[in-house]
Amino acid sequence: MDGPQGRRMLVFSSIRTAADFLTRAEQLGRPVKFDYLFRADASRLTADFPEYEAILDPSADALYGEPAAPDH
């Protein structure tokens, strides 16, 4: 995910938190495709992915805001 500050990566502390995010994003009409889903060592995250800014446990509401406009 690219943002104004560069490349961002969503990081979740648990599978449950990730599932809740996906469910809410769907409800907002913003389906999310994860490229990778794996357990990461938090102490190595910045070393393993130096080009990314990690966003821990993001809220779908905060990230996407208003529901998506319907396609016509």
mmCIF file of C-alpha atoms in Angstrom:
data_model
loop_
_atom_site.group_PDB
_atom_site.id
_atom_site.type_symbol
_atom_site.label_atom_id
_atom_site.label_comp_id
_atom_site.label_asym_id
_atom_site.label_seq_id
_atom_site.Cartn_x
_atom_site.Cartn_y
_atom_site.Cartn_z
ATOM 1 C CA MET A 1 0.000 0.000 0.000
ATOM 2 C CA ASP A 2 1.490 3.308 -1.053
ATOM 3 C CA GLY A 3 0.767 6.447 0.891
ATOM 4 C CA PRO A 4 1.983 10.034 0.995
ATOM 5 C CA GLN A 5 4.893 9.062 3.252
ATOM 6 C CA GLY A 6 5.942 6.082 1.121
ATOM 7 C CA ARG A 7 5.127 2.411 1.276
ATOM 8 C CA ARG A 8 2.964 1.249 4.141
ATOM 9 C CA MET A 9 2.237 -2.257 5.326
ATOM 10 C CA LEU A 10 -0.637 -3.298 7.540
ATOM 11 C CA VAL A 11 0.504 -5.389 10.500
ATOM 12 C CA PHE A 12 -1.868 -7.207 12.830
ATOM 13 C CA SER A 13 -1.128 -8.538 16.297
ATOM 14 C CA SER A 14 -3.409 -11.542 15.785
ATOM 15 C CA ILE A 15 -5.367 -13.419 13.141
ATOM 16 C CA ARG A 16 -8.546 -12.280 14.906
ATOM 17 C CA THR A 17 -7.581 -8.624 14.528
ATOM 18 C CA ALA A 18 -6.818 -9.182 10.835
ATOM 19 C CA ALA A 19 -10.150 -10.971 10.320
ATOM 20 C CA ASP A 20 -12.031 -8.134 12.051
ATOM 21 C CA PHE A 21 -10.283 -5.627 9.776
ATOM 22 C CA LEU A 22 -11.210 -7.616 6.656
ATOM 23 C CA THR A 23 -14.832 -7.956 7.767
ATOM 24 C CA ARG A 24 -15.190 -4.229 8.418
ATOM 25 C CA ALA A 25 -13.473 -3.293 5.155
ATOM 26 C CA GLU A 26 -15.971 -5.518 3.308
ATOM 27 C CA GLN A 27 -18.851 -3.809 5.150
ATOM 28 C CA LEU A 28 -17.473 -0.457 3.975
ATOM 29 C CA GLY A 29 -17.431 -1.755 0.410
ATOM 30 C CA ARG A 30 -13.636 -1.823 0.318
ATOM 31 C CA PRO A 31 -12.553 -5.437 -0.083
ATOM 32 C CA VAL A 32 -8.891 -5.913 0.767
ATOM 33 C CA LYS A 33 -6.590 -8.459 -0.806
ATOM 34 C CA PHE A 34 -3.633 -9.465 1.304
ATOM 35 C CA ASP A 35 -0.545 -10.280 -0.717
ATOM 36 C CA TYR A 36 1.054 -12.072 2.206
ATOM 37 C CA LEU A 37 -0.223 -13.360 5.490
ATOM 38 C CA PHE A 38 2.441 -14.758 7.752
ATOM 39 C CA ARG A 39 3.689 -14.628 11.293
ATOM 40 C CA ALA A 40 6.446 -12.056 11.636
ATOM 41 C CA ASP A 41 8.988 -11.483 14.355
ATOM 42 C CA ALA A 42 8.131 -8.010 15.652
ATOM 43 C CA SER A 43 11.715 -7.362 16.715
ATOM 44 C CA ARG A 44 12.891 -7.898 13.112
ATOM 45 C CA LEU A 45 10.057 -6.195 11.245
ATOM 46 C CA THR A 46 11.917 -2.988 10.390
ATOM 47 C CA ALA A 47 15.099 -4.887 9.542
ATOM 48 C CA ASP A 48 13.253 -7.326 7.275
ATOM 49 C CA PHE A 49 11.111 -4.649 5.580
ATOM 50 C CA PRO A 50 13.135 -1.404 5.761
ATOM 51 C CA GLU A 51 11.293 0.245 2.855
ATOM 52 C CA TYR A 52 7.912 -0.016 4.585
ATOM 53 C CA GLU A 53 6.213 1.884 7.370
ATOM 54 C CA ALA A 54 4.402 -0.668 9.554
ATOM 55 C CA ILE A 55 0.888 0.269 10.690
ATOM 56 C CA LEU A 56 -0.020 -1.876 13.692
ATOM 57 C CA ASP A 57 -3.647 -3.005 14.096
ATOM 58 C CA PRO A 58 -5.201 -0.366 11.832
ATOM 59 C CA SER A 59 -8.903 0.340 11.943
ATOM 60 C CA ALA A 60 -10.726 -0.130 8.636
ATOM 61 C CA ASP A 61 -12.869 2.891 9.532
ATOM 62 C CA ALA A 62 -9.805 5.072 10.098
ATOM 63 C CA LEU A 63 -8.064 3.813 6.971
ATOM 64 C CA TYR A 64 -11.016 3.936 4.584
ATOM 65 C CA GLY A 65 -13.374 6.410 6.258
ATOM 66 C CA GLU A 66 -16.713 6.594 4.499
ATOM 67 C CA PRO A 67 -18.218 3.584 2.742
ATOM 68 C CA ALA A 68 -17.293 3.268 -0.920
ATOM 69 C CA ALA A 69 -19.665 4.805 -3.431
ATOM 70 C CA PRO A 70 -21.662 2.169 -5.316
ATOM 71 C CA ASP A 71 -20.543 1.396 -8.869
ATOM 72 C CA HIS A 72 -23.021 2.435 -11.550
#
